[in-house]
Short mmCIF file of C-alpha atoms in Angstrom, two decimals:
data_model
loop_
_atom_site.label_atom_id
_atom_site.label_comp_id
_atom_site.label_asym_id
_atom_site.label_seq_id
_atom_site.Cartn_x
_atom_site.Cartn_y
_atom_site.Cartn_z
CA THR A 1 73.81 18.75 120.10
CA GLN A 2 72.41 19.79 116.73
CA ASP A 3 75.05 19.43 114.03
CA GLY A 4 73.39 20.51 110.77
CA GLU A 5 71.89 18.19 108.12
CA GLY A 6 72.78 15.74 105.32
CA LEU A 7 74.62 12.51 105.03
CA GLY A 8 78.10 11.60 106.21
CA GLU A 9 80.11 11.85 109.38
CA PHE A 10 79.80 14.63 111.91
CA THR A 11 81.60 15.51 115.16
CA SER A 12 79.86 16.79 118.30
CA GLU A 13 81.26 18.57 121.35
CA LEU A 14 79.68 17.46 124.67
CA THR A 15 80.03 20.34 127.16
CA GLY A 16 78.83 21.28 130.66
CA LEU A 17 79.57 17.80 131.99
CA ASN A 18 80.33 17.00 135.60
CA PRO A 19 83.75 15.53 136.43
CA GLY A 20 83.99 11.92 137.48
CA THR A 21 80.52 11.10 136.15
CA ILE A 22 79.20 8.27 133.93
CA TYR A 23 77.29 9.50 130.85
CA TYR A 24 75.37 7.63 128.11
CA VAL A 25 75.43 8.95 124.52
CA ARG A 26 74.02 8.04 121.08
CA ALA A 27 73.87 9.82 117.72
CA TRP A 28 70.54 10.79 116.15
CA ALA A 29 69.28 11.84 112.72
CA THR A 30 65.82 12.99 111.59
CA ASN A 31 64.05 12.92 108.18
CA SER A 32 60.40 13.12 107.12
CA GLU A 33 59.84 9.59 108.22
CA GLY A 34 61.04 10.19 111.81
CA THR A 35 64.13 10.13 114.08
CA ALA A 36 66.61 7.28 114.25
CA TYR A 37 69.28 6.67 116.94
CA GLY A 38 72.72 5.13 116.71
CA HIS A 39 74.32 2.56 118.98
CA LEU A 40 74.36 3.42 122.74
CA GLU A 41 77.80 4.23 124.18
CA ASN A 42 78.86 5.25 127.69
CA PHE A 43 81.88 7.02 129.11
CA THR A 44 83.10 8.52 132.40
CA THR A 45 84.41 12.05 132.58
CA GLU A 46 87.74 12.57 134.24
CA GLY A 47 87.88 14.03 137.81
CA GLU A 48 89.77 17.14 138.92
CA LEU A 49 92.06 17.88 141.82
CA PRO A 50 90.35 19.15 144.97
CA THR A 51 90.38 22.85 145.76
CA GLY A 52 90.49 24.38 149.21
CA GLU A 53 92.32 26.64 151.64
CA THR A 54 94.83 26.41 154.49
CA TYR A 55 93.98 27.89 157.87
CA GLU A 56 96.38 30.39 159.40
CA VAL A 57 98.69 29.06 162.08
CA THR A 58 97.64 29.74 165.69
CA GLU A 59 98.51 28.61 169.23
CA ILE A 60 102.20 28.66 168.40
CA THR A 61 104.50 27.44 171.19
CA SER A 62 108.12 26.35 171.20
CA THR A 63 107.26 22.82 170.05
CA SER A 64 103.73 22.91 168.64
CA ALA A 65 101.19 24.91 166.65
CA THR A 66 97.67 24.58 165.23
CA SER A 67 96.53 24.90 161.61
CA GLY A 68 94.13 22.96 159.38
CA GLY A 69 92.10 23.63 156.30
CA ARG A 70 88.85 23.48 154.40
CA ILE A 71 88.00 21.58 151.20
CA ILE A 72 85.97 23.84 148.92
CA ASP A 73 85.45 21.35 146.06
CA ASP A 74 86.36 17.66 145.94
CA GLY A 75 86.94 17.77 142.14
CA GLY A 76 84.03 15.46 141.56
CA VAL A 77 85.88 12.53 143.08
CA GLU A 78 85.87 11.32 146.68
CA VAL A 79 88.60 12.84 148.84
CA THR A 80 90.45 9.97 150.49
CA ALA A 81 93.01 11.87 152.59
CA ARG A 82 93.34 15.36 154.00
CA GLY A 83 95.56 17.16 156.49
CA VAL A 84 98.57 19.47 156.61
CA VAL A 85 102.25 19.07 155.79
CA TRP A 86 105.09 21.17 157.13
CA ASN A 87 108.79 21.59 156.65
CA THR A 88 111.65 24.00 157.30
CA SER A 89 111.83 24.57 153.52
CA GLU A 90 109.08 25.93 151.31
CA ASP A 91 106.40 23.92 149.52
CA PRO A 92 106.30 20.77 151.69
CA THR A 93 104.55 17.75 150.20
CA VAL A 94 103.27 14.42 151.45
CA ASP A 95 106.50 12.90 150.14
CA ASP A 96 108.90 15.60 151.35
CA ASN A 97 108.14 17.00 154.78
CA GLU A 98 109.27 17.17 158.39
CA GLY A 99 105.81 16.31 159.58
CA MET A 100 102.27 15.74 158.35
CA THR A 101 98.83 14.90 159.64
CA GLU A 102 95.98 12.90 158.19
CA ASP A 103 92.82 14.39 159.65
CA GLU A 104 89.18 13.51 159.73
CA GLY A 105 86.36 15.75 158.55
CA GLU A 106 84.20 15.98 155.45
CA ARG A 107 85.07 19.56 154.58
CA GLU A 108 86.79 21.28 157.50
CA PHE A 109 89.61 19.93 159.63
CA ILE A 110 91.87 21.16 162.42
CA SER A 111 95.46 19.91 162.56
CA GLU A 112 97.92 19.82 165.46
CA LEU A 113 101.56 20.35 164.47
CA THR A 114 103.77 18.68 167.07
CA GLY A 115 107.40 17.79 167.62
CA LEU A 116 108.61 21.18 166.37
CA THR A 117 112.01 22.67 167.19
CA PRO A 118 112.08 25.86 169.30
CA GLY A 119 113.07 29.06 167.49
CA THR A 120 112.67 27.58 164.01
CA THR A 121 110.92 28.83 160.85
CA TYR A 122 108.39 26.43 159.31
CA TYR A 123 106.19 26.35 156.22
CA VAL A 124 102.83 24.66 156.33
CA ARG A 125 100.07 24.01 153.84
CA ALA A 126 96.92 21.91 153.76
CA TYR A 127 96.47 19.10 151.25
CA ALA A 128 93.67 16.90 149.96
CA THR A 129 93.94 13.71 147.91
CA ASN A 130 91.41 12.12 145.52
CA ALA A 131 91.76 9.60 142.68
CA VAL A 132 93.19 12.27 140.40
CA GLY A 133 96.02 13.16 142.75
CA THR A 134 97.01 15.39 145.68
CA ALA A 135 96.32 19.10 145.71
CA TYR A 136 98.06 21.63 148.00
CA PHE A 137 96.49 24.83 149.22
CA ASP A 138 97.83 28.17 150.48
CA GLN A 139 101.16 28.10 152.28
CA PHE A 140 101.81 29.86 155.61
CA LYS A 141 105.10 30.67 157.26
CA PHE A 142 105.53 30.76 161.04
CA GLU A 143 108.27 30.62 163.67
CA THR A 144 108.16 28.61 166.86
CA HIS A 145 108.93 30.34 170.12
CA ILE A 146 112.39 30.09 171.55
CA GLY A 147 110.69 28.97 174.77
CA ASP A 148 107.33 29.20 176.55
CA PRO A 149 106.31 30.56 179.93
CA PRO A 150 106.32 27.84 182.59
CA SER A 151 103.33 25.68 183.45
CA VAL A 152 102.36 26.17 187.11
CA SER A 153 99.41 25.17 189.31
CA THR A 154 98.31 26.60 192.65
CA ARG A 155 98.38 24.44 195.78
CA ASN A 156 95.26 24.29 197.96
CA VAL A 157 95.18 26.79 200.82
CA ASP A 158 95.34 25.31 204.33
CA ASN A 159 96.54 26.11 207.86
CA ILE A 160 94.34 29.21 207.77
CA THR A 161 94.52 31.43 210.86
CA HIS A 162 93.33 34.94 211.68
CA ASN A 163 96.35 36.49 209.95
CA SER A 164 98.09 33.80 207.88
CA ALA A 165 97.69 30.76 205.65
CA VAL A 166 99.79 28.29 203.66
CA SER A 167 99.65 27.71 199.91
CA GLY A 168 102.28 27.19 197.23
CA GLY A 169 102.51 25.74 193.75
CA ASP A 170 103.84 23.11 191.41
CA VAL A 171 105.93 24.05 188.36
CA ALA A 172 105.25 21.06 186.12
CA ASP A 173 107.04 22.35 182.99
CA ASP A 174 109.74 25.00 182.64
CA GLY A 175 108.68 25.86 179.06
CA GLY A 176 112.10 24.89 177.76
CA LEU A 177 113.78 27.69 179.69
CA GLU A 178 115.18 28.07 183.19
CA VAL A 179 112.60 29.09 185.80
CA THR A 180 114.19 32.01 187.63
CA ALA A 181 111.41 32.95 190.07
CA ARG A 182 108.34 31.31 191.58
CA GLY A 183 106.02 31.82 194.52
CA VAL A 184 102.49 33.03 195.21
CA VAL A 185 100.74 36.38 195.00
CA TRP A 186 97.64 37.32 196.97
CA SER A 187 95.22 40.19 197.23
CA MET A 188 91.77 41.19 198.47
CA VAL A 189 91.06 41.90 194.76
CA GLU A 190 90.69 39.02 192.29
CA TYR A 191 93.51 37.89 189.99
CA PRO A 192 96.57 39.33 191.72
CA THR A 193 99.77 39.61 189.68
CA VAL A 194 103.43 40.26 190.45
CA GLU A 195 102.76 43.87 189.52
CA GLN A 196 99.55 44.29 191.53
CA TYR A 197 99.17 42.45 194.83
CA ASP A 198 98.75 42.79 198.58
CA GLY A 199 101.56 40.34 199.18
CA MET A 200 103.83 37.90 197.38
CA THR A 201 106.55 35.36 198.09
CA ASP A 202 109.69 34.45 196.18
CA GLU A 203 110.59 30.79 196.53
CA GLY A 204 113.57 30.87 194.18
CA GLY A 205 113.72 29.08 190.83
CA GLY A 206 113.36 25.61 189.41
CA THR A 207 110.55 23.16 188.76
CA GLY A 208 108.54 20.95 191.09
CA GLN A 209 106.45 21.63 194.18
CA TYR A 210 107.00 24.42 196.68
CA THR A 211 105.25 25.80 199.77
CA SER A 212 104.60 29.46 200.54
CA GLU A 213 103.66 31.18 203.79
CA ILE A 214 100.97 33.84 203.35
CA THR A 215 101.33 36.36 206.16
CA SER A 216 100.24 39.79 207.48
CA LEU A 217 96.58 39.21 206.64
CA TYR A 218 93.52 40.95 208.07
CA GLY A 219 91.06 38.96 210.18
CA GLN A 220 87.80 37.58 208.71
CA THR A 221 88.74 38.80 205.21
CA THR A 222 88.47 37.08 201.84
CA TYR A 223 91.72 36.79 199.91
CA TYR A 224 92.58 35.54 196.43
CA VAL A 225 95.83 33.68 195.77
CA ARG A 226 97.64 32.42 192.67
CA ALA A 227 100.94 30.64 192.17
CA TYR A 228 103.32 32.18 189.65
CA ALA A 229 106.49 31.09 187.84
CA GLU A 230 108.77 33.12 185.58
CA ASN A 231 111.30 32.37 182.86
CA SER A 232 112.75 34.51 180.08
CA ALA A 233 109.63 33.89 177.94
CA GLY A 234 107.29 35.42 180.54
CA ILE A 235 105.31 34.91 183.73
CA ALA A 236 102.65 32.23 184.10
CA TYR A 237 100.00 31.98 186.82
CA GLY A 238 98.21 29.01 188.33
CA GLU A 239 94.49 28.86 188.93
CA GLN A 240 93.04 31.39 191.38
CA LEU A 241 91.89 30.13 194.78
CA SER A 242 90.06 32.06 197.47
CA PHE A 243 90.05 31.71 201.24
CA GLU A 244 88.81 33.62 204.26
CA THR A 245 90.83 34.26 207.39
CA TYR A 246 89.35 33.78 210.83
CA TYR A 247 88.30 36.77 212.92
CA GLY A 248 90.77 36.21 215.75
CA PHE A 249 91.97 33.59 218.22
CA VAL A 250 91.85 32.72 221.89
CA GLN A 251 94.15 30.54 223.98
CA ASP A 252 93.05 28.34 226.88
CA ILE A 253 94.98 27.73 230.09
CA ASP A 254 96.60 24.65 228.50
CA GLU A 255 97.86 26.89 225.66
CA ASN A 256 95.58 25.33 223.04
CA ILE A 257 94.79 27.83 220.28
CA TYR A 258 91.21 28.28 219.00
CA TYR A 259 90.47 30.46 215.98
CA THR A 260 87.25 32.46 216.02
CA VAL A 261 84.61 33.89 213.69
CA MET A 262 82.08 36.66 214.01
CA ILE A 263 78.53 35.50 213.28
CA GLY A 264 76.22 38.47 213.56
CA GLU A 265 77.29 40.18 216.78
CA GLN A 266 78.66 37.02 218.39
CA GLU A 267 82.25 35.77 218.37
CA TRP A 268 82.46 31.95 218.44
CA MET A 269 85.28 29.44 218.57
CA VAL A 270 85.43 27.38 215.37
CA THR A 271 86.55 24.14 217.05
CA ASN A 272 85.41 22.23 220.10
CA LEU A 273 87.05 22.88 223.44
CA ARG A 274 89.86 20.50 224.43
CA THR A 275 91.22 21.95 227.65
CA THR A 276 91.91 19.59 230.56
CA THR A 277 92.17 22.37 233.14
CA LEU A 278 89.65 24.87 234.49
CA ASN A 279 90.63 28.44 233.75
CA GLU A 280 91.44 29.08 237.43
CA GLY A 281 94.05 26.32 237.34
CA THR A 282 92.24 23.28 238.72
CA PRO A 283 92.90 20.10 236.69
CA ILE A 284 89.77 18.38 235.41
CA ASP A 285 89.62 14.68 236.18
CA GLU A 286 90.02 12.40 233.17
CA VAL A 287 87.72 9.42 233.63
CA THR A 288 88.36 6.54 231.23
CA ASP A 289 86.40 3.74 232.91
CA HIS A 290 82.77 3.68 231.82
CA GLY A 291 81.39 2.43 235.11
CA ALA A 292 83.22 5.18 236.97
CA TRP A 293 82.03 7.80 234.49
CA ALA A 294 78.38 6.79 234.96
CA GLU A 295 78.63 7.36 238.72
CA TYR A 296 80.98 10.33 238.72
CA GLY A 297 79.54 13.38 240.47
CA GLU A 298 82.44 15.81 239.98
CA PRO A 299 83.80 17.73 236.97
CA ALA A 300 85.26 15.23 234.47
CA TYR A 301 86.31 14.93 230.84
CA CYS A 302 87.24 12.16 228.42
CA TRP A 303 88.26 11.67 224.81
CA TYR A 304 86.01 9.67 222.51
CA GLU A 305 86.94 5.99 222.96
CA ASN A 306 89.75 7.36 225.19
CA GLU A 307 91.77 8.16 222.03
CA GLY A 308 92.84 11.69 222.81
CA GLU A 309 96.04 11.66 220.82
CA LYS A 310 94.14 10.61 217.70
CA LEU A 311 90.92 12.62 218.04
CA ALA A 312 91.49 15.63 220.29
CA ASP A 313 92.48 18.17 217.64
CA VAL A 314 89.56 17.29 215.37
CA TYR A 315 86.68 16.68 217.80
CA GLY A 316 87.83 18.12 221.12
CA ALA A 317 87.00 16.64 224.51
CA LEU A 318 83.71 15.38 225.96
CA TYR A 319 82.73 16.93 229.31
CA ASN A 320 80.09 16.06 231.86
CA PHE A 321 77.76 18.83 232.96
CA TYR A 322 79.40 19.11 236.36
CA THR A 323 82.36 20.61 234.51
CA VAL A 324 80.15 23.06 232.63
CA GLU A 325 78.37 24.35 235.70
CA THR A 326 81.63 25.39 237.36
CA GLY A 327 81.53 28.43 235.07
CA ASP A 328 85.31 28.10 234.70
CA LEU A 329 85.60 25.79 231.70
CA CYS A 330 86.10 28.31 228.88
CA PRO A 331 89.06 30.74 228.75
CA ASP A 332 88.76 34.03 230.60
CA GLY A 333 86.32 36.33 228.83
CA TRP A 334 84.54 33.39 227.22
CA ARG A 335 81.69 31.18 228.37
CA VAL A 336 79.79 28.02 227.67
CA PRO A 337 76.90 29.46 225.64
CA LEU A 338 73.61 30.18 227.36
CA GLU A 339 70.33 29.20 225.82
CA ASP A 340 70.01 32.81 224.63
CA ASP A 341 73.43 32.59 222.93
CA TRP A 342 72.42 29.44 221.03
CA GLU A 343 69.05 30.88 220.04
CA GLU A 344 70.61 34.12 218.78
CA LEU A 345 73.00 32.07 216.61
CA ILE A 346 70.20 29.85 215.30
CA ASP A 347 67.99 32.83 214.41
CA TYR A 348 70.87 34.60 212.65
CA VAL A 349 71.65 31.64 210.34
CA GLY A 350 68.03 31.14 209.29
CA GLY A 351 66.09 29.43 212.07
CA GLN A 352 65.85 26.08 213.78
CA SER A 353 64.69 24.11 210.69
CA ILE A 354 67.87 24.82 208.67
CA ALA A 355 70.42 25.92 211.26
CA GLY A 356 72.06 22.50 211.54
CA GLY A 357 72.85 22.46 207.84
CA GLN A 358 74.12 26.05 207.99
CA LEU A 359 76.48 25.32 210.90
CA MET A 360 77.95 21.94 209.91
CA ASP A 361 81.55 21.60 208.81
CA THR A 362 81.98 20.31 205.25
CA GLN A 363 84.33 17.56 206.50
CA TYR A 364 84.32 14.80 209.11
CA TRP A 365 80.59 13.97 208.96
CA LYS A 366 79.48 10.51 207.85
CA ASP A 367 77.24 12.10 205.25
CA LEU A 368 76.03 15.60 204.51
CA PRO A 369 72.90 17.23 203.11
CA GLU A 370 73.62 18.78 199.70
CA THR A 371 72.92 22.25 201.03
CA VAL A 372 75.76 22.24 203.59
CA THR A 373 78.26 24.99 202.75
CA ASN A 374 79.59 26.08 206.18
CA GLU A 375 78.87 29.60 204.97
CA TYR A 376 79.20 31.10 208.43
CA ARG A 377 82.32 29.03 209.20
CA PHE A 378 80.97 27.77 212.51
CA SER A 379 82.40 24.39 211.46
CA ALA A 380 80.31 22.15 213.71
CA ARG A 381 81.96 18.73 213.94
CA PRO A 382 80.32 15.42 214.92
CA GLY A 383 82.16 14.60 218.14
CA GLY A 384 79.56 12.06 219.27
CA MET A 385 78.80 11.54 222.96
CA ARG A 386 79.60 9.50 226.02
CA HIS A 387 76.34 7.94 227.19
CA ASN A 388 75.71 7.36 230.86
CA THR A 389 74.79 3.72 230.15
CA ASP A 390 75.98 2.83 226.62
CA ASN A 391 79.55 4.14 226.54
CA PHE A 392 80.65 6.07 223.39
CA LEU A 393 78.22 6.66 220.53
CA HIS A 394 77.73 8.52 217.22
CA LEU A 395 81.20 9.82 216.28
CA THR A 396 80.98 11.29 212.72
CA GLU A 397 77.16 11.03 212.89
CA HIS A 398 75.94 13.45 215.56
CA GLY A 399 77.23 16.51 217.35
CA PHE A 400 76.09 17.39 220.90
CA TRP A 401 76.98 20.65 222.67
CA TRP A 402 76.18 21.70 226.22
CA ALA A 403 74.42 24.93 227.02
CA TYR A 404 74.94 26.66 230.36
CA GLY A 405 71.51 26.02 231.86
CA TYR A 406 68.73 23.56 232.49
CA MET A 407 65.64 22.60 230.54
CA PRO A 408 62.74 22.74 233.02
CA ASP A 409 61.74 19.35 234.41
CA VAL A 410 64.18 17.55 232.07
CA GLY A 411 67.84 18.22 232.82
CA PRO A 412 70.91 20.12 231.66
CA ARG A 413 70.27 21.69 228.25
CA PHE A 414 72.15 20.66 225.12
CA TYR A 415 71.91 21.31 221.36
CA TRP A 416 72.10 18.50 218.83
CA ILE A 417 72.87 18.25 215.09
CA ASN A 418 72.21 14.98 213.23
CA TYR A 419 73.97 14.21 209.93
CA GLU A 420 70.67 13.05 208.39
CA PHE A 421 68.83 16.34 208.87
CA GLU A 422 69.39 20.05 208.49
CA ASP A 423 67.73 21.23 211.68
CA ILE A 424 69.18 21.76 215.15
CA VAL A 425 67.25 20.61 218.22
CA THR A 426 67.54 21.26 221.93
CA ASN A 427 66.73 18.96 224.81
CA GLY A 428 67.90 18.02 228.29
CA LEU A 429 69.64 14.96 229.81
CA GLU A 430 71.41 13.89 232.98
CA GLU A 431 74.62 15.56 234.16
CA ASN A 432 76.80 12.49 233.53
CA PHE A 433 76.41 12.47 229.75
CA GLY A 434 79.58 13.50 227.93
CA PHE A 435 79.08 16.23 225.29
CA SER A 436 81.25 18.68 223.37
CA VAL A 437 81.60 22.33 224.34
CA ARG A 438 81.86 25.30 221.99
CA CYS A 439 82.63 28.62 223.70
CA VAL A 440 81.24 32.05 222.82
CA LYS A 441 82.84 35.34 223.81
CA GLY A 442 81.31 36.89 226.90
CA ASP A 443 81.56 36.76 230.66
CA PRO A 444 80.01 33.72 232.33
CA PRO A 445 76.94 34.34 234.54
CA LYS A 446 77.73 35.12 238.16
CA ASP A 447 75.29 32.50 239.41
CA PRO A 448 75.42 28.78 238.55
CA PRO A 449 72.59 27.40 236.39
CA LEU A 450 69.37 26.79 238.26
CA HIS A 451 68.68 23.11 238.97
CA ILE A 452 64.96 23.33 238.30
CA MET A 453 64.59 19.58 237.97
CA LYS A 454 66.05 19.09 241.46
#
């Protein structure tokens, strides 16, 4: 400051100082001989309350909401606490509130208001505390919902057929209100609702798990399904799942059902054959003894490790080639695939070098290449083999399927997929190996396969 001239006392105003800051000060006076300074003093300016703002209340439910705030200026003193306070009466404070938070963040913070009462009016405001005291920012008023829509998830789709499937849901939370309706909705268009759907079920009310039958579907069609649950606050939907129906089905003489898919212009079964009777009614001999199997010269079948009850539905039966060459193994109108049938399939899915990976099921294998997607839904499963000298081998590792024909100078033709590779290979072996059979739609050849090797 410059406070005039002469002797005696004078008073100076120190302005433009920062709050909460240490300053050093001394008086001065100047004459013709120079400038002299008084004794050095120091002082600390006082701090101020913080300034800031409260964020509007969002994500309001029956028992919770979200707010928060931002500190614009700390008042020159470190802010030691920040958060929001709320109450059912106006102007809540840190000493008079129904709830408060103490949040982290240098300037901005988000606060979760919990434990609220449904259908109640609340007042909320952000606060910040420094050494000077606690400041409160803008106040907002909000009302909790009387109740919320339910919380529901969609159950995985299974038991898929050519015209039906099974799904369902799980109502984990009723939203504080009675659940009056629940079920699933499905459509060929994504995100079906109870107002726009191809089909829906009504499984009554309440919470917990439920199962729904999805019916009257078209074959080989992609559908989208969601669970739903309704209370007086609204309708909630579970996550959307998709599934594809099979093209059709065929039944063998033993009344086993096989679902089918169209791949290109071919219709294939999607599981291995498990009939124990030729389609003209002759029972096929089940041979369990390995020594007998190795010498057997007639049509025969077995289950892997003779565990039919455990493995039949997943892997099907293993047949010797004498059964295949009868021409009567597959249901009427179907056949054990010829070499041409296999090669047409392999070419359609991308060629020999990748066909194995394209045709493998995404389950049951010991391990899978990362590229396996079962895109064409052929669902090849690793049923292993019955060796003519080494008994049963390679379940979950390899799949072997007979073809209706012979490889010249080698033996009956088969196709082989190995879990370690993505290709599919063909070769020939003796008639008394036991391999899986996958049927393709079409009449069997009139003549038996030519025994070139004989």
